[in-house]
Short mmCIF file of C-alpha atoms in Angstrom, two decimals:
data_model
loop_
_atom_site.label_atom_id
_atom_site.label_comp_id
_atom_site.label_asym_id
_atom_site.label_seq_id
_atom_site.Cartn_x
_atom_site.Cartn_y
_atom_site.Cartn_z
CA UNK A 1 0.00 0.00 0.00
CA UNK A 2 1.60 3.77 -1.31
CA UNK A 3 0.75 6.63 0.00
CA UNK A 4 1.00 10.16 -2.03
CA UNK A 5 1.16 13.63 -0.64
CA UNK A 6 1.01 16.91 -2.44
CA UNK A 7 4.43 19.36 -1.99
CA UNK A 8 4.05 22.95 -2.00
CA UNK A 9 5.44 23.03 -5.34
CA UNK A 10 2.45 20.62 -6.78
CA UNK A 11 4.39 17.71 -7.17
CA UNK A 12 3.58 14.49 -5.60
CA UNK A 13 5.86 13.01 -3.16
CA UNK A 14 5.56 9.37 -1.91
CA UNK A 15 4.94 9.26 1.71
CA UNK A 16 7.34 6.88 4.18
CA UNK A 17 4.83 3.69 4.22
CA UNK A 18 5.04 4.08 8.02
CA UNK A 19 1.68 2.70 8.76
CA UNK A 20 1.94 -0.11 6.86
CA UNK A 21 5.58 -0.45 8.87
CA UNK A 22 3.96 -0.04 11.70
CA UNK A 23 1.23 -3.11 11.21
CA UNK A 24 4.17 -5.42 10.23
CA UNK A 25 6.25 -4.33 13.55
CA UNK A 26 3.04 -4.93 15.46
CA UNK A 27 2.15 -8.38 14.38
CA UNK A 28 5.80 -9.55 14.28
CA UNK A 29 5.85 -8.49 18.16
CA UNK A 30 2.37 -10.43 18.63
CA UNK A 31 3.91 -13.63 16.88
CA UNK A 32 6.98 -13.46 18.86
CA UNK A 33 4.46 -12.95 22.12
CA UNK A 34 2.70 -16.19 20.88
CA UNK A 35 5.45 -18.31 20.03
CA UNK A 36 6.94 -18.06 23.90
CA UNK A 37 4.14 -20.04 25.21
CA UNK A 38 3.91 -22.34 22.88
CA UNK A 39 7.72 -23.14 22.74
CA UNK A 40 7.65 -23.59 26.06
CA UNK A 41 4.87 -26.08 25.91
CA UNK A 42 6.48 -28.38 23.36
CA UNK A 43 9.72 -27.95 25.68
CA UNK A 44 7.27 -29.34 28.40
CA UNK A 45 5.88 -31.98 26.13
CA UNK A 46 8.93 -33.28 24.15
CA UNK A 47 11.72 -32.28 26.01
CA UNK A 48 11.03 -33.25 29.74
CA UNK A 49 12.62 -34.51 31.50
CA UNK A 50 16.33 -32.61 30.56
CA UNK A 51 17.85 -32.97 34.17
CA UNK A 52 16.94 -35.11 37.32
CA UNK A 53 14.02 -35.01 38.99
CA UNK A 54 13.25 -34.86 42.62
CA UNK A 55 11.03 -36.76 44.89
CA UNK A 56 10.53 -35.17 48.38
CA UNK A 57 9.24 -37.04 50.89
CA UNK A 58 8.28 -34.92 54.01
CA UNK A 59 9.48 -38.01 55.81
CA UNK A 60 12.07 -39.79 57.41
CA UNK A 61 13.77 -42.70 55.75
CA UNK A 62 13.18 -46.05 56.24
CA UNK A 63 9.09 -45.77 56.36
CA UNK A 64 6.68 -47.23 53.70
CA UNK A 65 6.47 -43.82 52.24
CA UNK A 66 10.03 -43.52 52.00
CA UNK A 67 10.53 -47.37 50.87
CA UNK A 68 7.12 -46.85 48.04
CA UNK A 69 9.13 -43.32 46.91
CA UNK A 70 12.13 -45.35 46.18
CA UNK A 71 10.54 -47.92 44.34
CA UNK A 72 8.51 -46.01 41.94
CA UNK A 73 11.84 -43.65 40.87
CA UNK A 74 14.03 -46.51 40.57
CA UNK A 75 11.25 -47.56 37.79
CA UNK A 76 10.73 -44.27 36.31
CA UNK A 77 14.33 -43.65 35.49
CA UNK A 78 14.85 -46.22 32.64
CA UNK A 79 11.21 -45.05 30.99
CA UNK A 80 12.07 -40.95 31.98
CA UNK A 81 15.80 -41.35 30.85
CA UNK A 82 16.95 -38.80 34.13
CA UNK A 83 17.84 -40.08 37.22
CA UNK A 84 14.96 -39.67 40.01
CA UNK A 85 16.16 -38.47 43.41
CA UNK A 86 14.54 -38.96 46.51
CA UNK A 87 15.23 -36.43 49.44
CA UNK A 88 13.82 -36.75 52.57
CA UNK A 89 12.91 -33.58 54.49
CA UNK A 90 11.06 -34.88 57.25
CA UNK A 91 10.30 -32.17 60.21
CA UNK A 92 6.97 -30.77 62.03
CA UNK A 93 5.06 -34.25 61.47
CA UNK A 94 5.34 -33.86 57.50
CA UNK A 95 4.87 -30.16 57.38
CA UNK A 96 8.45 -29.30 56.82
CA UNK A 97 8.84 -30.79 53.37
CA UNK A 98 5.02 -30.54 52.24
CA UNK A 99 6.17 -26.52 52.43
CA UNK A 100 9.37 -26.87 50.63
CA UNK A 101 7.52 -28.15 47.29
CA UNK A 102 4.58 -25.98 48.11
CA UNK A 103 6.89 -22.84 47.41
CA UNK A 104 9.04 -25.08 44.60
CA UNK A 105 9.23 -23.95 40.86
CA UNK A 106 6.40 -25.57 38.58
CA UNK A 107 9.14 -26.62 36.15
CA UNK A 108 8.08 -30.64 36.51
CA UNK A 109 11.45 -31.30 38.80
CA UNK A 110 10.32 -31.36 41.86
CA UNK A 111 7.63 -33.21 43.22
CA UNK A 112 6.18 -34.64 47.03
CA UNK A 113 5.39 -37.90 47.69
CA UNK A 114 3.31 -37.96 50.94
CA UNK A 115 1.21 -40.30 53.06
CA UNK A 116 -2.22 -39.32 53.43
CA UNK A 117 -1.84 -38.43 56.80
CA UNK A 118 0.33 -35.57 56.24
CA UNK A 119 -1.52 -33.82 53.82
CA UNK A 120 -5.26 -34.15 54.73
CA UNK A 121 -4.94 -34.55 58.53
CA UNK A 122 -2.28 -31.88 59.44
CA UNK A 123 -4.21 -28.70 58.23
CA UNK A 124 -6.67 -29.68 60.29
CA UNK A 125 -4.71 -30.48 63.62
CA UNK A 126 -2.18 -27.21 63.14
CA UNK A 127 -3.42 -24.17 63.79
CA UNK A 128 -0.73 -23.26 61.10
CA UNK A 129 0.96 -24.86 58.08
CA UNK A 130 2.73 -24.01 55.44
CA UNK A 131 0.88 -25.14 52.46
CA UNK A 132 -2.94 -25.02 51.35
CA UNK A 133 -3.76 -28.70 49.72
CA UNK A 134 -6.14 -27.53 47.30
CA UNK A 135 -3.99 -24.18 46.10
CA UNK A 136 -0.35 -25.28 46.23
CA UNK A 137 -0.72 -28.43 44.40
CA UNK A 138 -1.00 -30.24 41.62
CA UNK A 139 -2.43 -33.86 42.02
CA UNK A 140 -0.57 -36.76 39.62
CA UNK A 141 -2.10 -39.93 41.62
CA UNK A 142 -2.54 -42.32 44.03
CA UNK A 143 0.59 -44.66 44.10
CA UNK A 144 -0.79 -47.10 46.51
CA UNK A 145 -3.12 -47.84 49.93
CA UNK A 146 -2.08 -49.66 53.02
CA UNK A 147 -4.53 -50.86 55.38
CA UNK A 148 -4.72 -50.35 59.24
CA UNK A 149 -6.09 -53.54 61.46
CA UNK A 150 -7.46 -53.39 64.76
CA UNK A 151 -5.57 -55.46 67.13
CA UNK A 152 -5.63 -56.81 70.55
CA UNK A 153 -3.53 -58.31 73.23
CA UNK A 154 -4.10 -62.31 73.12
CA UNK A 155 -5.24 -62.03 76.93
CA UNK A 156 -7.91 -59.21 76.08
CA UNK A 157 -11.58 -61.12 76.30
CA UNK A 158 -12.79 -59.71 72.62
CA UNK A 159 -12.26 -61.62 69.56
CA UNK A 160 -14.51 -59.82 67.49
CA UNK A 161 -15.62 -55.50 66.92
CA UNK A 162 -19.29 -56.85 68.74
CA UNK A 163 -17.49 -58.63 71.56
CA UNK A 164 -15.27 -55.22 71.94
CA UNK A 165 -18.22 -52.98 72.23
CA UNK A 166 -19.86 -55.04 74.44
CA UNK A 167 -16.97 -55.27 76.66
CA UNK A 168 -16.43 -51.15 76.53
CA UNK A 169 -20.09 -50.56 77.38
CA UNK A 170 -19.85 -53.26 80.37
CA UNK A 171 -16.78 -51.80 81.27
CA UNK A 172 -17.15 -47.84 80.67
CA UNK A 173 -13.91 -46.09 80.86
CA UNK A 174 -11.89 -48.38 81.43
CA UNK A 175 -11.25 -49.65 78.05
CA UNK A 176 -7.42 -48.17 76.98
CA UNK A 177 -6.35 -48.12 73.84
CA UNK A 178 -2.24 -46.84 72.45
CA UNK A 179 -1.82 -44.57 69.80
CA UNK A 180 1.41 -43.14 67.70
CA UNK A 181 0.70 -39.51 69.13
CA UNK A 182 -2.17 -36.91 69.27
CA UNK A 183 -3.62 -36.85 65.77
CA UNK A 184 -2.22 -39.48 64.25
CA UNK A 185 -3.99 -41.86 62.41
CA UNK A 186 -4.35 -44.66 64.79
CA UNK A 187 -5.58 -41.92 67.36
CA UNK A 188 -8.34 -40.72 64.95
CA UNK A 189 -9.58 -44.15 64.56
CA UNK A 190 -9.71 -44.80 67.84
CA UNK A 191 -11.73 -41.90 68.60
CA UNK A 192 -14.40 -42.80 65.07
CA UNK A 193 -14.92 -46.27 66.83
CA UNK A 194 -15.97 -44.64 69.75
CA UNK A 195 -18.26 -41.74 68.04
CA UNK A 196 -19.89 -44.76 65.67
CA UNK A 197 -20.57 -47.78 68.50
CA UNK A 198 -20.99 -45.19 71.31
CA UNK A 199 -18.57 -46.38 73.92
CA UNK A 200 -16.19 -44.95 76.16
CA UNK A 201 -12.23 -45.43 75.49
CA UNK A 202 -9.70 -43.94 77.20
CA UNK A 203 -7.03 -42.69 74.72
CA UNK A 204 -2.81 -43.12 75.53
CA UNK A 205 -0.28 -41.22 72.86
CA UNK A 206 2.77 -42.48 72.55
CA UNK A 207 6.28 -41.18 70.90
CA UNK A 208 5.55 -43.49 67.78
CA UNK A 209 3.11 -46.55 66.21
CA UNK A 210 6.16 -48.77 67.27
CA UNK A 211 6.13 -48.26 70.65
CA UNK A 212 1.98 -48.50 71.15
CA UNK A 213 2.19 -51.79 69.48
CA UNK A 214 5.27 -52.95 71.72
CA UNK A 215 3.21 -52.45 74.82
CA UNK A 216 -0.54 -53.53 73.37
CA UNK A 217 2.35 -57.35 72.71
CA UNK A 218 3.46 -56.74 76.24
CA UNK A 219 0.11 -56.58 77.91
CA UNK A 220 0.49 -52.84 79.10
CA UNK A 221 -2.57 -52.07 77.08
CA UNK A 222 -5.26 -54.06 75.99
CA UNK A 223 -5.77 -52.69 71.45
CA UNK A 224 -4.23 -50.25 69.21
CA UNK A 225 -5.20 -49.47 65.61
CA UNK A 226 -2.03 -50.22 63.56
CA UNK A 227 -0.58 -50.44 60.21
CA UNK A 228 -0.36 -53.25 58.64
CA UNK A 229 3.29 -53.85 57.86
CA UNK A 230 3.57 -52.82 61.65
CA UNK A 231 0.99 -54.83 63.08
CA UNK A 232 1.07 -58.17 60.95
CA UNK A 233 4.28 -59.67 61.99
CA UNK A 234 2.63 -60.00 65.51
CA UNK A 235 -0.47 -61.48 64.49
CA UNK A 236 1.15 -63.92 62.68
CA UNK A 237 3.31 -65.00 65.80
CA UNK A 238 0.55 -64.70 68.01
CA UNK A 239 1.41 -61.89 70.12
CA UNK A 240 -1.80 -59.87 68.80
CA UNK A 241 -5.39 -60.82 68.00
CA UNK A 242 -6.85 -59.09 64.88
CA UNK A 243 -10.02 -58.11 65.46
CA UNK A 244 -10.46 -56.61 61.86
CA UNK A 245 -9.65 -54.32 58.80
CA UNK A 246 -10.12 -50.73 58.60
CA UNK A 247 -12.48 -50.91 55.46
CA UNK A 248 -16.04 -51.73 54.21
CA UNK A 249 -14.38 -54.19 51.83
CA UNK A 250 -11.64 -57.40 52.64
CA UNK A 251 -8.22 -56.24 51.87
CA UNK A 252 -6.42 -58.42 49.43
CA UNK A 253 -3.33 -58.74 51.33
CA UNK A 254 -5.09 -60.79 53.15
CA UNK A 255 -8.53 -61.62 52.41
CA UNK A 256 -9.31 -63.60 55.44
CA UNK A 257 -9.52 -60.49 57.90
CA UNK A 258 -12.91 -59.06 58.53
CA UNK A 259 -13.63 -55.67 57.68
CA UNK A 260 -14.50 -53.66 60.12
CA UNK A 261 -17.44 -51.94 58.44
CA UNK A 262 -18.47 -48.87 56.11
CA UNK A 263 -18.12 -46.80 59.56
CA UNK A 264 -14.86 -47.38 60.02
CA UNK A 265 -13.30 -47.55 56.69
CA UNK A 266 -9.93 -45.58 56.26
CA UNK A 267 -8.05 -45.47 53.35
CA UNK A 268 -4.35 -44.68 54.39
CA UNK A 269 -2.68 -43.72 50.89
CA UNK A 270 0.71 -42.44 49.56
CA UNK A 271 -0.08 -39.80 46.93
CA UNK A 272 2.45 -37.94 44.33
CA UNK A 273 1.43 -34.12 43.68
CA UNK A 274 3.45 -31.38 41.59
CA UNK A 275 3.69 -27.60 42.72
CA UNK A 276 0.52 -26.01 41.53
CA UNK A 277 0.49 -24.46 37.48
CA UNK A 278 3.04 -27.27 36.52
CA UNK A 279 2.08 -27.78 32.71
CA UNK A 280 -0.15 -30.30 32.70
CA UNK A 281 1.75 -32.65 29.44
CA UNK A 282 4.27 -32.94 31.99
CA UNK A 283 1.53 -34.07 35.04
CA UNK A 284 -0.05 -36.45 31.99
CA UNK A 285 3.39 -38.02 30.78
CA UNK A 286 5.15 -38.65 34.63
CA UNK A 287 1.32 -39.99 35.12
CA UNK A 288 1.49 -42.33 32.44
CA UNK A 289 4.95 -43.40 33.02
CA UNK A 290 4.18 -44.66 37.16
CA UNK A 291 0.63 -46.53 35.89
CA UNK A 292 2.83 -48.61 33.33
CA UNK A 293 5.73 -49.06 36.62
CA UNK A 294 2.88 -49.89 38.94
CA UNK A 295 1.63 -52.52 36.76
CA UNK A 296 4.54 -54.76 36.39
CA UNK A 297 4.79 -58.00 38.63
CA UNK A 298 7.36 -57.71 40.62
CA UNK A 299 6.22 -53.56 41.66
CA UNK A 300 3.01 -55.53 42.92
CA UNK A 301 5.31 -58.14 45.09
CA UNK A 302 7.42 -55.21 46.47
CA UNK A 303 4.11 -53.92 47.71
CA UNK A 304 3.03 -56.50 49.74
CA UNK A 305 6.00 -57.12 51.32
CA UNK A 306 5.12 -52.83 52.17
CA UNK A 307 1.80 -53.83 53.58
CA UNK A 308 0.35 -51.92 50.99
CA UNK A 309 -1.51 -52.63 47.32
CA UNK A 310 -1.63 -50.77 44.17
CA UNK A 311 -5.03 -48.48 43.41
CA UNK A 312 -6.39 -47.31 40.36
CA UNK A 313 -5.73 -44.05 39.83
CA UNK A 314 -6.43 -40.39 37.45
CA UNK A 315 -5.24 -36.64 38.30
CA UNK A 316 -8.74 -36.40 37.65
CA UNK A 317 -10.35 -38.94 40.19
CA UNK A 318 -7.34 -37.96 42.48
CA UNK A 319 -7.98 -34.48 42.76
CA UNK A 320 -11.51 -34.84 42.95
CA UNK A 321 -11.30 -37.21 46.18
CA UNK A 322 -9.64 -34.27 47.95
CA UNK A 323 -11.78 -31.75 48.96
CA UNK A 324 -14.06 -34.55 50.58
CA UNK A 325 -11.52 -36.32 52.25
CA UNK A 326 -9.78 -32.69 54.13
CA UNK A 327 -13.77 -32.29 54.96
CA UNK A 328 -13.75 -35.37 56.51
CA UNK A 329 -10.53 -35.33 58.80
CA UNK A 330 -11.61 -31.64 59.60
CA UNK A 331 -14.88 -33.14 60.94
CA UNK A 332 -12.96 -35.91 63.01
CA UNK A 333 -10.12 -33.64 64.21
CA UNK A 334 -12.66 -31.65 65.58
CA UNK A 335 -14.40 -34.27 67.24
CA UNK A 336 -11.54 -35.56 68.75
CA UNK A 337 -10.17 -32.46 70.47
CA UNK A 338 -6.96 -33.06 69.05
CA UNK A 339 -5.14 -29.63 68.48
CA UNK A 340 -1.23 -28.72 67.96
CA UNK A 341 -0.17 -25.53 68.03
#
């Protein structure tokens, strides 16, 4: 496009074509505007991973979590191509680390691999913590469940739930029962079986699930709620009774334990989430790759010998279990009276 203008002479000059200049400058900047994004989306979807990745667990090592973190990154480095790191920053019963990928970069390097616990209990129990579990986070999946049991000293009279509840409401108060610590899982559970069968327990913390079961085998208390790679090896020696399993539904590691009922069912999970706005290509490929690890044999075999089983799960189903499941801990916090400040 030319445009003419008129001299004061009467000749016609052509005019700088600085408009039309102008619209080429202007769409060149909007392409180059465009073209970030996108780049940086295929970088996410072809490229990733470039460097090692990092698994944080927000706990110590040694524990299922830890042991279930380990597994799953040894698998994912031969299908990712990048080593997988796990680094434990345990501290403030989970909060510590949880924080630490909270406030991460969303590059799809760093990533927290929690037990349930941790993340859906503790912002209920603090008064304060340093990450919001709907806001901060991303949620990639389930990675696997572990049931807890209900057990009892061999000497205790119950060998069912009904005989326990009868005992409790012949005996009222003076039913004891150990627990890993104020709010802990085992605690909580404790405190649902009284709400739901309406009988009186009388609740002892202790410095760790380890130590509650040591003295439920010793006779110092009569039942605990307990994992069950914590639990099992004294049932099967006979230094516990199980009464049953903390689910609606027999657990497959071993199908011949009662469930406890629809009341009482707990699913105890390990989760993997990435720091909210992580591009989701990235979320959908690490996905992909830890269902196709999860599936093999042998990852199934490792888990048992965990306690725990492999679940079916989405970033979609995941994140949509997680608003009901902080509503529900809220609910049984609060009926506990459990509080740490």
């Amino acid at each position: 496009m030319k445009f003419d203008a008129v001299a004061h002479d009467g000749s016609v000059l052509e005019a700088v074509p600085s408009l039309r200049r102008q619209c080429l400058l202007l769409a060149a900047g909007t392409a180059a505007l465009v073209a970030v994004p996108q780049a940086w989306a295929q970088d996410a979807m072809g490229n990733w991973p470039a460097r090692p990745i990092t698994f944080v667990v927000p706990q110590a090592p040694g524990g299922a979590n830890d042991v279930i973190a380990r597994a799953v990154a040894q698998g994912l480095e031969n299908s990712l191509g990048q080593p997988v790191i796990v680094e434990n920053r345990p501290g403030a019963n989970g909060n510590l680390g949880t924080g630490q990928v909270a406030r991460s970069a969303a590059d799809g390097y760093t990533f927290l691999v929690t037990a349930q616990s941790a993340y859906t209990i503790n912002p209920a129990l603090y008064s304060r913590v340093p990450f919001d579990p709907i806001k901060d986070f991303t949620p990639v999946m389930q990675l696997a469940v572990a049931p807890y049991l209900l057990v009892v000293n061999p000497r205790f009279p119950a060998k069912t739930l009904d005989e326990l509840v009868a005992y409790a409401k012949a005996n009222p108060g003076k039913v004891e029962y150990a627990s890993a610590g104020n709010g802990t899982l085992n605690h909580l559970l404790g405190e649902m079986l009284k709400k739901q069968k309406k009988i009186e327990l009388l609740h002892v913390p202790y410095k760790g699930a380890s130590a509650a079961a040591t003295d439920v085998v010793a006779g110092q208390l009569p039942m605990t709620f307990g994992s069950f790679p914590g639990v099992m090896p004294f049932v099967a020696s006979g230094k516990l009774r199980v009464l049953g399993v903390a689910s609606d539904r027999p657990t497959t590691l071993a199908p011949e334990i009662a469930p406890l009922g629809k009341d009482l069912a707990v699913t105890s999970w390990y989760g993997l989430f990435a720091p909210a706005g992580t591009p989701q290509p990235i979320v959908d490929r690490l996905y992909q790759s830890i269902r196709t690890v999860l599936a093999k044999p042998e990852m199934g075999e490792r888990l048992k010998t965990l306690g725990a089983e492999r679940v079916e799960s989405t970033p979609q189903n995941f994140k949509a279990m997680l608003p009901g499941e902080l509503a529900h801990w809220r609910q049984v916090v609060r009926d506990s009276g459990a509080h740490i400040d």
